[in-house]
Amino acid sequence: MKNKVTMQDIADKLNLSKNSVSQALTGKDGVSDETRRLVVETAERMGYVYGKNRKSTAGEASSGYGVIALIASDFAFSMKSFFGEIYLSIEKEVKNRGCELIIQSIGQEDARELNLPPFLQNRSVDGILILSHITTDYINAVIDTGIPAVMIDHHDPAITADCILTNNRFSAFEAVKHLAELGHREVGFIGNIDFSPSYYERLEGFRMASRTYGLQTKDEWLVTDAREDSGFVLDRLTGLEQRPTAWFCVNDGLGFMVNSALQQLDLKVPDDVSVVSFDNGYLSRLSTPQITTVDIDLRLYGVYAVERLFSRIARPDQLCTETLLPTTLLVRGSSSLPKSAGRELPGASLPRS
């Protein structure tokens, strides 16, 4: 029979915050020894069972007795074209192990108030998969329950957890390398690096490739505060005194908008300007021409996340790791030799295709 006493019950009993109760029960810093002792004694007296007393193991879960939770923000679940495929992969992998998958969307108010779902408060699940970003405080509150957890497509220096990620830096490097090999010397970047760690890492990959191949990257060509709004993109491109011969876009939405804006400025893609984007979403295929993009095998997120979670359940004391998934560059009609080709590209020696 599952315990019905929650962390909130204990917090109400002691007039403490739920976060303080979580810190006390999981041995985290932030509460005094006296408070920790009082919380533990109260929890035991009320019949609360917390993480270290759970009996679940990876072996039990593999035999069909496990319950795995998948949580994500309302926003992430709304991005069906990207996260929907990851969810389907997770569902398949969990079911293949004979386990039950329960799904919970986290609203903004719950995230702000650190309101955890009852199955986390009661510790009635064996593991947690956290899809994309919610808030750092909320994710840490989930991890503080002591239930094994794995993050998918998100990480943060303030969060200690296993993470399954795209190799954003090297993937962006390969995309810009492709432009360099075509003969481009002047390449721009567009994305909002504050929106996601992934976008910041793609900027780092862009800079690595630019330095390696001696590309010119003027400050006005580094649009790091981009909004996914066609008017914003057109205004930024229109306002440039000099334009690069190619753009690297952090996602396909911006790639689509850059392609459209360039054509509104009477520039031909790829004859005048090349465009490369990231994700291989439907917008990269709807665009005319279709956009050269970095393809992510979304299925691998589910495969590696579930595998890592069951490893964490079996050995809860092992070190946390980050798994970087590879990508594939899909070359399409939006990238080609620039009109200014013919001059030798400075910097690294480029391999011939």
mmCIF file of C-alpha atoms in Angstrom:
data_model
loop_
_atom_site.group_PDB
_atom_site.id
_atom_site.type_symbol
_atom_site.label_atom_id
_atom_site.label_comp_id
_atom_site.label_asym_id
_atom_site.label_seq_id
_atom_site.Cartn_x
_atom_site.Cartn_y
_atom_site.Cartn_z
ATOM 1 C CA MET A 1 0.000 0.000 0.000
ATOM 2 C CA LYS A 2 1.435 3.396 -0.954
ATOM 3 C CA ASN A 3 2.018 6.060 1.641
ATOM 4 C CA LYS A 4 -0.462 8.945 1.449
ATOM 5 C CA VAL A 5 1.453 11.377 3.675
ATOM 6 C CA THR A 6 3.066 14.154 1.630
ATOM 7 C CA MET A 7 5.892 16.626 2.168
ATOM 8 C CA GLN A 8 3.273 19.363 2.339
ATOM 9 C CA ASP A 9 1.594 17.566 5.253
ATOM 10 C CA ILE A 10 4.889 17.578 7.129
ATOM 11 C CA ALA A 11 5.553 21.204 6.212
ATOM 12 C CA ASP A 12 2.105 22.228 7.458
ATOM 13 C CA LYS A 13 2.607 20.287 10.658
ATOM 14 C CA LEU A 14 5.907 22.039 11.418
ATOM 15 C CA ASN A 15 5.065 25.421 9.847
ATOM 16 C CA LEU A 16 7.983 25.062 7.436
ATOM 17 C CA SER A 17 8.273 25.447 3.679
ATOM 18 C CA LYS A 18 7.960 22.343 1.532
ATOM 19 C CA ASN A 19 11.429 23.029 0.161
ATOM 20 C CA SER A 20 12.911 22.989 3.687
ATOM 21 C CA VAL A 21 11.242 19.666 4.373
ATOM 22 C CA SER A 22 12.670 18.269 1.125
ATOM 23 C CA GLN A 23 16.163 19.509 2.016
ATOM 24 C CA ALA A 24 15.941 17.940 5.449
ATOM 25 C CA LEU A 25 14.699 14.556 4.216
ATOM 26 C CA THR A 26 17.254 14.242 1.412
ATOM 27 C CA GLY A 27 20.292 15.412 3.386
ATOM 28 C CA LYS A 28 20.739 18.630 1.396
ATOM 29 C CA ASP A 29 22.287 21.795 2.806
ATOM 30 C CA GLY A 30 20.041 24.713 3.728
ATOM 31 C CA VAL A 31 18.540 23.628 7.046
ATOM 32 C CA SER A 32 20.013 23.374 10.532
ATOM 33 C CA ASP A 33 20.780 20.040 12.201
ATOM 34 C CA GLU A 34 17.989 20.703 14.687
ATOM 35 C CA THR A 35 15.453 21.337 11.934
ATOM 36 C CA ARG A 36 16.640 18.273 10.031
ATOM 37 C CA ARG A 37 16.229 16.088 13.114
ATOM 38 C CA LEU A 38 12.750 17.500 13.786
ATOM 39 C CA VAL A 39 11.627 16.936 10.196
ATOM 40 C CA VAL A 40 12.934 13.349 10.106
ATOM 41 C CA GLU A 41 11.305 12.497 13.444
ATOM 42 C CA THR A 42 8.003 14.037 12.352
ATOM 43 C CA ALA A 43 8.116 12.230 9.008
ATOM 44 C CA GLU A 44 8.686 8.888 10.709
ATOM 45 C CA ARG A 45 5.938 9.556 13.242
ATOM 46 C CA MET A 46 3.475 10.449 10.466
ATOM 47 C CA GLY A 47 4.426 7.348 8.472
ATOM 48 C CA TYR A 48 6.074 9.190 5.602
ATOM 49 C CA VAL A 49 8.394 7.078 3.423
ATOM 50 C CA TYR A 50 11.114 9.061 1.680
ATOM 51 C CA GLY A 51 13.600 8.206 -1.079
ATOM 52 C CA LYS A 52 16.226 6.183 0.813
ATOM 53 C CA ASN A 53 13.587 3.807 2.189
ATOM 54 C CA ARG A 54 12.011 2.913 -1.135
ATOM 55 C CA LYS A 55 12.351 -0.726 -2.181
ATOM 56 C CA SER A 56 12.253 -0.198 -5.925
ATOM 57 C CA THR A 57 15.208 -1.377 -7.986
ATOM 58 C CA ALA A 58 15.980 -1.494 -11.666
ATOM 59 C CA GLY A 59 15.425 -5.224 -11.527
ATOM 60 C CA GLU A 60 11.911 -4.781 -10.184
ATOM 61 C CA ALA A 61 11.138 -2.166 -12.812
ATOM 62 C CA SER A 62 12.467 -4.343 -15.609
ATOM 63 C CA SER A 63 10.136 -7.103 -14.435
ATOM 64 C CA GLY A 64 7.061 -4.954 -14.822
ATOM 65 C CA TYR A 65 6.688 -3.471 -11.338
ATOM 66 C CA GLY A 66 8.058 -0.002 -11.993
ATOM 67 C CA VAL A 67 6.359 3.320 -12.535
ATOM 68 C CA ILE A 68 8.229 6.046 -14.409
ATOM 69 C CA ALA A 69 7.114 9.676 -14.518
ATOM 70 C CA LEU A 70 7.660 12.075 -17.413
ATOM 71 C CA ILE A 71 7.262 15.749 -16.566
ATOM 72 C CA ALA A 72 7.640 18.864 -18.712
ATOM 73 C CA SER A 73 6.372 22.415 -18.860
ATOM 74 C CA ASP A 74 3.146 23.272 -20.643
ATOM 75 C CA PHE A 75 5.282 25.043 -23.251
ATOM 76 C CA ALA A 76 7.453 21.983 -23.946
ATOM 77 C CA PHE A 77 4.440 19.705 -24.349
ATOM 78 C CA SER A 78 2.946 22.229 -26.780
ATOM 79 C CA MET A 79 5.993 21.857 -29.085
ATOM 80 C CA LYS A 80 4.641 18.633 -30.539
ATOM 81 C CA SER A 81 6.769 18.587 -33.678
ATOM 82 C CA PHE A 82 9.949 18.318 -31.599
ATOM 83 C CA PHE A 83 9.136 17.002 -28.132
ATOM 84 C CA GLY A 84 6.251 14.825 -29.316
ATOM 85 C CA GLU A 85 8.630 12.456 -31.062
ATOM 86 C CA ILE A 86 10.821 12.301 -27.961
ATOM 87 C CA TYR A 87 7.774 11.443 -25.860
ATOM 88 C CA LEU A 88 6.785 8.606 -28.210
ATOM 89 C CA SER A 89 10.294 7.189 -27.983
ATOM 90 C CA ILE A 90 10.227 7.364 -24.182
ATOM 91 C CA GLU A 91 6.833 5.666 -24.071
ATOM 92 C CA LYS A 92 8.099 2.840 -26.255
ATOM 93 C CA GLU A 93 11.270 2.299 -24.230
ATOM 94 C CA VAL A 94 9.447 2.324 -20.893
ATOM 95 C CA LYS A 95 6.811 -0.126 -22.106
ATOM 96 C CA ASN A 96 9.512 -2.415 -23.501
ATOM 97 C CA ARG A 97 10.796 -2.731 -19.953
ATOM 98 C CA GLY A 98 7.344 -3.709 -18.716
ATOM 99 C CA CYS A 99 6.839 -0.471 -16.827
ATOM 100 C CA GLU A 100 4.091 2.094 -16.532
ATOM 101 C CA LEU A 101 4.598 5.647 -17.749
ATOM 102 C CA ILE A 102 2.686 8.536 -16.211
ATOM 103 C CA ILE A 103 2.835 12.030 -17.697
ATOM 104 C CA GLN A 104 2.408 15.381 -15.976
ATOM 105 C CA SER A 105 2.456 18.850 -17.480
ATOM 106 C CA ILE A 106 3.773 21.569 -15.169
ATOM 107 C CA GLY A 107 2.072 24.962 -15.397
ATOM 108 C CA GLN A 108 3.771 28.280 -14.746
ATOM 109 C CA GLU A 109 2.092 28.792 -11.367
ATOM 110 C CA ASP A 110 3.030 25.325 -10.122
ATOM 111 C CA ALA A 111 6.594 25.901 -11.287
ATOM 112 C CA ARG A 112 6.738 29.257 -9.550
ATOM 113 C CA GLU A 113 5.245 27.917 -6.291
ATOM 114 C CA LEU A 114 7.319 24.686 -6.441
ATOM 115 C CA ASN A 115 4.145 22.606 -6.320
ATOM 116 C CA LEU A 116 5.213 19.046 -7.061
ATOM 117 C CA PRO A 117 2.706 16.482 -8.402
ATOM 118 C CA PRO A 118 1.328 14.109 -5.733
ATOM 119 C CA PHE A 119 3.229 11.141 -7.184
ATOM 120 C CA LEU A 120 6.481 12.966 -6.448
ATOM 121 C CA GLN A 121 5.426 14.119 -3.004
ATOM 122 C CA ASN A 122 4.339 10.567 -2.146
ATOM 123 C CA ARG A 123 7.352 9.017 -3.884
ATOM 124 C CA SER A 124 5.040 6.634 -5.644
ATOM 125 C CA VAL A 125 7.213 6.498 -8.780
ATOM 126 C CA ASP A 126 10.542 4.770 -9.279
ATOM 127 C CA GLY A 127 12.141 7.308 -11.581
ATOM 128 C CA ILE A 128 11.606 10.691 -13.211
ATOM 129 C CA LEU A 129 12.345 11.922 -16.719
ATOM 130 C CA ILE A 130 12.434 15.732 -16.957
ATOM 131 C CA LEU A 131 11.870 16.909 -20.511
ATOM 132 C CA SER A 132 13.437 20.246 -21.415
ATOM 133 C CA HIS A 133 13.498 23.262 -19.100
ATOM 134 C CA ILE A 134 10.936 24.099 -16.425
ATOM 135 C CA THR A 135 12.741 26.349 -13.939
ATOM 136 C CA THR A 136 16.018 25.659 -12.190
ATOM 137 C CA ASP A 137 14.403 25.902 -8.744
ATOM 138 C CA TYR A 138 11.614 23.545 -9.738
ATOM 139 C CA ILE A 139 13.948 20.965 -11.251
ATOM 140 C CA ASN A 140 16.104 21.081 -8.129
ATOM 141 C CA ALA A 141 12.992 20.576 -5.997
ATOM 142 C CA VAL A 142 12.182 17.476 -8.077
ATOM 143 C CA ILE A 143 15.723 16.150 -7.675
ATOM 144 C CA ASP A 144 15.641 16.895 -3.949
ATOM 145 C CA THR A 145 12.885 14.299 -3.522
ATOM 146 C CA GLY A 146 15.624 11.686 -3.817
ATOM 147 C CA ILE A 147 13.848 9.856 -6.634
ATOM 148 C CA PRO A 148 16.280 8.964 -9.457
ATOM 149 C CA ALA A 149 15.953 11.537 -12.244
ATOM 150 C CA VAL A 150 17.339 12.163 -15.720
ATOM 151 C CA MET A 151 17.067 15.429 -17.650
ATOM 152 C CA ILE A 152 16.416 15.455 -21.395
ATOM 153 C CA ASP A 153 17.551 18.274 -23.706
ATOM 154 C CA HIS A 154 18.477 20.600 -20.839
ATOM 155 C CA HIS A 155 21.264 21.136 -18.354
ATOM 156 C CA ASP A 156 22.407 23.886 -16.030
ATOM 157 C CA PRO A 157 25.481 24.446 -13.822
ATOM 158 C CA ALA A 158 23.147 24.835 -10.836
ATOM 159 C CA ILE A 159 21.575 21.394 -11.353
ATOM 160 C CA THR A 160 23.298 18.117 -10.526
ATOM 161 C CA ALA A 161 21.658 15.369 -12.554
ATOM 162 C CA ASP A 162 22.199 12.981 -15.445
ATOM 163 C CA CYS A 163 21.486 14.706 -18.765
ATOM 164 C CA ILE A 164 20.842 13.535 -22.317
ATOM 165 C CA LEU A 165 21.803 16.299 -24.739
ATOM 166 C CA THR A 166 22.504 17.077 -28.369
ATOM 167 C CA ASN A 167 26.172 17.712 -29.094
ATOM 168 C CA ASN A 168 25.343 21.319 -29.909
ATOM 169 C CA ARG A 169 28.877 22.701 -30.087
ATOM 170 C CA PHE A 170 30.296 20.145 -32.490
ATOM 171 C CA SER A 171 27.099 20.035 -34.548
ATOM 172 C CA ALA A 172 27.156 23.801 -35.055
ATOM 173 C CA PHE A 173 30.866 23.517 -35.847
ATOM 174 C CA GLU A 174 30.091 21.031 -38.634
ATOM 175 C CA ALA A 175 27.361 23.258 -40.056
ATOM 176 C CA VAL A 176 29.666 26.284 -40.243
ATOM 177 C CA LYS A 177 32.485 24.080 -41.541
ATOM 178 C CA HIS A 178 30.168 23.143 -44.414
ATOM 179 C CA LEU A 179 29.793 26.820 -45.283
ATOM 180 C CA ALA A 180 33.558 27.316 -45.065
ATOM 181 C CA GLU A 181 34.193 24.375 -47.370
ATOM 182 C CA LEU A 182 31.834 25.934 -49.916
ATOM 183 C CA GLY A 183 34.016 29.034 -49.896
ATOM 184 C CA HIS A 184 32.132 31.389 -47.562
ATOM 185 C CA ARG A 185 34.351 33.792 -45.631
ATOM 186 C CA GLU A 186 31.705 36.081 -44.136
ATOM 187 C CA VAL A 187 29.151 34.255 -41.987
ATOM 188 C CA GLY A 188 26.498 35.582 -39.615
ATOM 189 C CA PHE A 189 24.787 34.044 -36.581
ATOM 190 C CA ILE A 190 21.185 34.501 -35.489
ATOM 191 C CA GLY A 191 19.518 33.139 -32.352
ATOM 192 C CA ASN A 192 18.498 34.004 -28.794
ATOM 193 C CA ILE A 193 21.300 32.654 -26.614
ATOM 194 C CA ASP A 194 19.401 33.544 -23.428
ATOM 195 C CA PHE A 195 16.472 31.311 -24.348
ATOM 196 C CA SER A 196 18.271 27.999 -24.025
ATOM 197 C CA PRO A 197 21.715 26.627 -23.088
ATOM 198 C CA SER A 198 21.557 24.740 -26.389
ATOM 199 C CA TYR A 199 21.485 27.999 -28.356
ATOM 200 C CA TYR A 200 24.436 29.390 -26.420
ATOM 201 C CA GLU A 201 26.377 26.195 -27.138
ATOM 202 C CA ARG A 202 25.564 26.535 -30.833
ATOM 203 C CA LEU A 203 27.060 30.024 -30.730
ATOM 204 C CA GLU A 204 30.186 28.513 -29.166
ATOM 205 C CA GLY A 205 30.364 25.957 -31.990
ATOM 206 C CA PHE A 206 29.891 28.770 -34.517
ATOM 207 C CA ARG A 207 32.792 30.679 -32.961
ATOM 208 C CA MET A 208 35.012 27.580 -32.859
ATOM 209 C CA ALA A 209 34.483 27.001 -36.576
ATOM 210 C CA SER A 210 34.915 30.680 -37.411
ATOM 211 C CA ARG A 211 38.252 30.742 -35.614
ATOM 212 C CA THR A 212 39.394 27.431 -37.083
ATOM 213 C CA TYR A 213 38.648 28.458 -40.674
ATOM 214 C CA GLY A 214 39.484 32.147 -40.387
ATOM 215 C CA LEU A 215 35.985 33.419 -41.134
ATOM 216 C CA GLN A 216 34.959 37.042 -40.715
ATOM 217 C CA THR A 217 32.271 37.565 -38.074
ATOM 218 C CA LYS A 218 31.459 41.229 -37.528
ATOM 219 C CA ASP A 219 29.608 42.203 -34.371
ATOM 220 C CA GLU A 220 26.585 43.356 -36.370
ATOM 221 C CA TRP A 221 26.372 39.886 -37.902
ATOM 222 C CA LEU A 222 26.068 38.234 -34.454
ATOM 223 C CA VAL A 223 22.372 38.542 -33.648
ATOM 224 C CA THR A 224 22.225 36.905 -30.215
ATOM 225 C CA ASP A 225 18.925 38.421 -29.032
ATOM 226 C CA ALA A 226 16.779 37.257 -31.932
ATOM 227 C CA ARG A 227 13.032 36.862 -31.622
ATOM 228 C CA GLU A 228 11.241 34.271 -33.713
ATOM 229 C CA ASP A 229 9.245 36.993 -35.383
ATOM 230 C CA SER A 230 9.400 37.651 -39.122
ATOM 231 C CA GLY A 231 9.242 41.417 -38.628
ATOM 232 C CA PHE A 232 12.172 41.367 -36.205
ATOM 233 C CA VAL A 233 14.284 39.285 -38.576
ATOM 234 C CA LEU A 234 13.508 41.477 -41.583
ATOM 235 C CA ASP A 235 14.317 44.656 -39.631
ATOM 236 C CA ARG A 236 17.677 43.298 -38.441
ATOM 237 C CA LEU A 237 18.729 42.158 -41.900
ATOM 238 C CA THR A 238 17.510 45.368 -43.511
ATOM 239 C CA GLY A 239 19.500 47.492 -41.088
ATOM 240 C CA LEU A 240 22.868 45.930 -41.925
ATOM 241 C CA GLU A 241 25.309 48.179 -43.769
ATOM 242 C CA GLN A 242 27.121 45.112 -45.108
ATOM 243 C CA ARG A 243 25.684 41.601 -45.219
ATOM 244 C CA PRO A 244 27.477 38.263 -44.810
ATOM 245 C CA THR A 245 27.367 35.721 -47.614
ATOM 246 C CA ALA A 246 25.878 33.069 -45.306
ATOM 247 C CA TRP A 247 23.820 32.785 -42.124
ATOM 248 C CA PHE A 248 23.857 30.086 -39.446
ATOM 249 C CA CYS A 249 20.511 29.973 -37.611
ATOM 250 C CA VAL A 250 20.067 28.221 -34.252
ATOM 251 C CA ASN A 251 16.801 26.581 -35.312
ATOM 252 C CA ASP A 252 14.645 25.976 -38.357
ATOM 253 C CA GLY A 253 12.096 28.641 -37.400
ATOM 254 C CA LEU A 254 14.724 31.345 -37.660
ATOM 255 C CA GLY A 255 16.174 29.676 -40.743
ATOM 256 C CA PHE A 256 12.765 29.904 -42.421
ATOM 257 C CA MET A 257 12.399 33.577 -41.455
ATOM 258 C CA VAL A 258 15.927 34.495 -42.566
ATOM 259 C CA ASN A 259 15.332 32.788 -45.912
ATOM 260 C CA SER A 260 12.073 34.700 -46.380
ATOM 261 C CA ALA A 261 13.602 38.019 -45.300
ATOM 262 C CA LEU A 262 16.507 37.653 -47.715
ATOM 263 C CA GLN A 263 14.118 37.076 -50.596
ATOM 264 C CA GLN A 264 12.098 40.142 -49.581
ATOM 265 C CA LEU A 265 15.370 42.074 -49.881
ATOM 266 C CA ASP A 266 15.698 40.807 -53.492
ATOM 267 C CA LEU A 267 18.526 38.435 -52.591
ATOM 268 C CA LYS A 268 18.568 34.948 -54.034
ATOM 269 C CA VAL A 269 19.118 31.911 -51.785
ATOM 270 C CA PRO A 270 21.639 30.376 -52.257
ATOM 271 C CA ASP A 271 23.071 32.354 -55.204
ATOM 272 C CA ASP A 272 23.554 35.526 -53.161
ATOM 273 C CA VAL A 273 23.307 34.241 -49.587
ATOM 274 C CA SER A 274 23.363 30.743 -48.107
ATOM 275 C CA VAL A 275 21.300 29.668 -45.080
ATOM 276 C CA VAL A 276 21.940 26.785 -42.681
ATOM 277 C CA SER A 277 19.734 25.989 -39.680
ATOM 278 C CA PHE A 278 19.293 23.381 -36.954
ATOM 279 C CA ASP A 279 16.781 20.633 -35.947
ATOM 280 C CA ASN A 280 15.452 19.310 -39.299
ATOM 281 C CA GLY A 281 11.914 20.383 -38.462
ATOM 282 C CA TYR A 282 9.073 20.775 -40.920
ATOM 283 C CA LEU A 283 9.873 24.452 -41.599
ATOM 284 C CA SER A 284 13.225 23.489 -43.082
ATOM 285 C CA ARG A 285 11.340 21.349 -45.605
ATOM 286 C CA LEU A 286 8.548 23.869 -46.287
ATOM 287 C CA SER A 287 11.023 26.596 -47.148
ATOM 288 C CA THR A 288 11.868 27.408 -50.782
ATOM 289 C CA PRO A 289 14.546 26.351 -51.328
ATOM 290 C CA GLN A 290 14.589 23.669 -48.661
ATOM 291 C CA ILE A 291 17.071 24.593 -45.954
ATOM 292 C CA THR A 292 20.314 22.807 -45.203
ATOM 293 C CA THR A 293 19.925 21.781 -41.572
ATOM 294 C CA VAL A 294 21.329 19.731 -38.715
ATOM 295 C CA ASP A 295 19.248 16.604 -38.182
ATOM 296 C CA ILE A 296 18.708 15.336 -34.632
ATOM 297 C CA ASP A 297 17.609 11.725 -34.209
ATOM 298 C CA LEU A 298 14.921 12.459 -31.625
ATOM 299 C CA ARG A 299 14.332 8.751 -31.044
ATOM 300 C CA LEU A 300 17.750 8.499 -29.390
ATOM 301 C CA TYR A 301 16.666 10.822 -26.598
ATOM 302 C CA GLY A 302 14.169 8.261 -25.363
ATOM 303 C CA VAL A 303 16.532 5.304 -25.820
ATOM 304 C CA TYR A 304 19.411 6.850 -23.893
ATOM 305 C CA ALA A 305 17.296 8.631 -21.279
ATOM 306 C CA VAL A 306 15.434 5.497 -20.240
ATOM 307 C CA GLU A 307 18.629 3.442 -20.270
ATOM 308 C CA ARG A 308 20.378 6.009 -18.086
ATOM 309 C CA LEU A 309 17.436 6.268 -15.702
ATOM 310 C CA PHE A 310 17.362 2.528 -15.036
ATOM 311 C CA SER A 311 21.105 2.567 -14.496
ATOM 312 C CA ARG A 312 20.609 5.373 -11.977
ATOM 313 C CA ILE A 313 17.841 3.435 -10.221
ATOM 314 C CA ALA A 314 20.104 0.384 -9.929
ATOM 315 C CA ARG A 315 23.109 2.399 -8.711
ATOM 316 C CA PRO A 316 21.905 5.633 -7.126
ATOM 317 C CA ASP A 317 25.355 6.635 -5.858
ATOM 318 C CA GLN A 318 27.129 6.681 -9.243
ATOM 319 C CA LEU A 319 28.462 9.964 -10.602
ATOM 320 C CA CYS A 320 26.154 12.079 -12.742
ATOM 321 C CA THR A 321 27.009 12.130 -16.442
ATOM 322 C CA GLU A 322 26.107 14.054 -19.588
ATOM 323 C CA THR A 323 25.461 12.022 -22.725
ATOM 324 C CA LEU A 324 25.952 13.947 -25.989
ATOM 325 C CA LEU A 325 23.990 12.629 -28.952
ATOM 326 C CA PRO A 326 25.465 12.927 -32.469
ATOM 327 C CA THR A 327 23.755 14.702 -35.361
ATOM 328 C CA THR A 328 23.828 14.605 -39.168
ATOM 329 C CA LEU A 329 24.110 17.575 -41.514
ATOM 330 C CA LEU A 330 21.489 17.386 -44.279
ATOM 331 C CA VAL A 331 22.697 19.416 -47.260
ATOM 332 C CA ARG A 332 19.818 20.883 -49.252
ATOM 333 C CA GLY A 333 19.217 23.724 -51.667
ATOM 334 C CA SER A 334 19.854 26.712 -49.393
ATOM 335 C CA SER A 335 23.645 26.428 -49.306
ATOM 336 C CA SER A 336 26.073 26.682 -52.195
ATOM 337 C CA LEU A 337 29.274 28.281 -53.433
ATOM 338 C CA PRO A 338 29.071 32.067 -52.936
ATOM 339 C CA LYS A 339 29.424 34.503 -55.833
ATOM 340 C CA SER A 340 32.614 35.782 -54.206
ATOM 341 C CA ALA A 341 34.224 32.325 -54.451
ATOM 342 C CA GLY A 342 37.631 31.901 -56.022
ATOM 343 C CA ARG A 343 39.686 33.468 -53.265
ATOM 344 C CA GLU A 344 41.538 31.004 -51.074
ATOM 345 C CA LEU A 345 39.916 30.579 -47.676
ATOM 346 C CA PRO A 346 42.298 31.693 -44.908
ATOM 347 C CA GLY A 347 42.790 29.718 -41.717
ATOM 348 C CA ALA A 348 42.678 25.972 -41.515
ATOM 349 C CA SER A 349 43.354 23.722 -44.450
ATOM 350 C CA LEU A 350 39.972 22.542 -45.678
ATOM 351 C CA PRO A 351 39.445 18.914 -46.657
ATOM 352 C CA ARG A 352 38.048 18.402 -50.122
ATOM 353 C CA SER A 353 34.673 16.747 -50.491
#
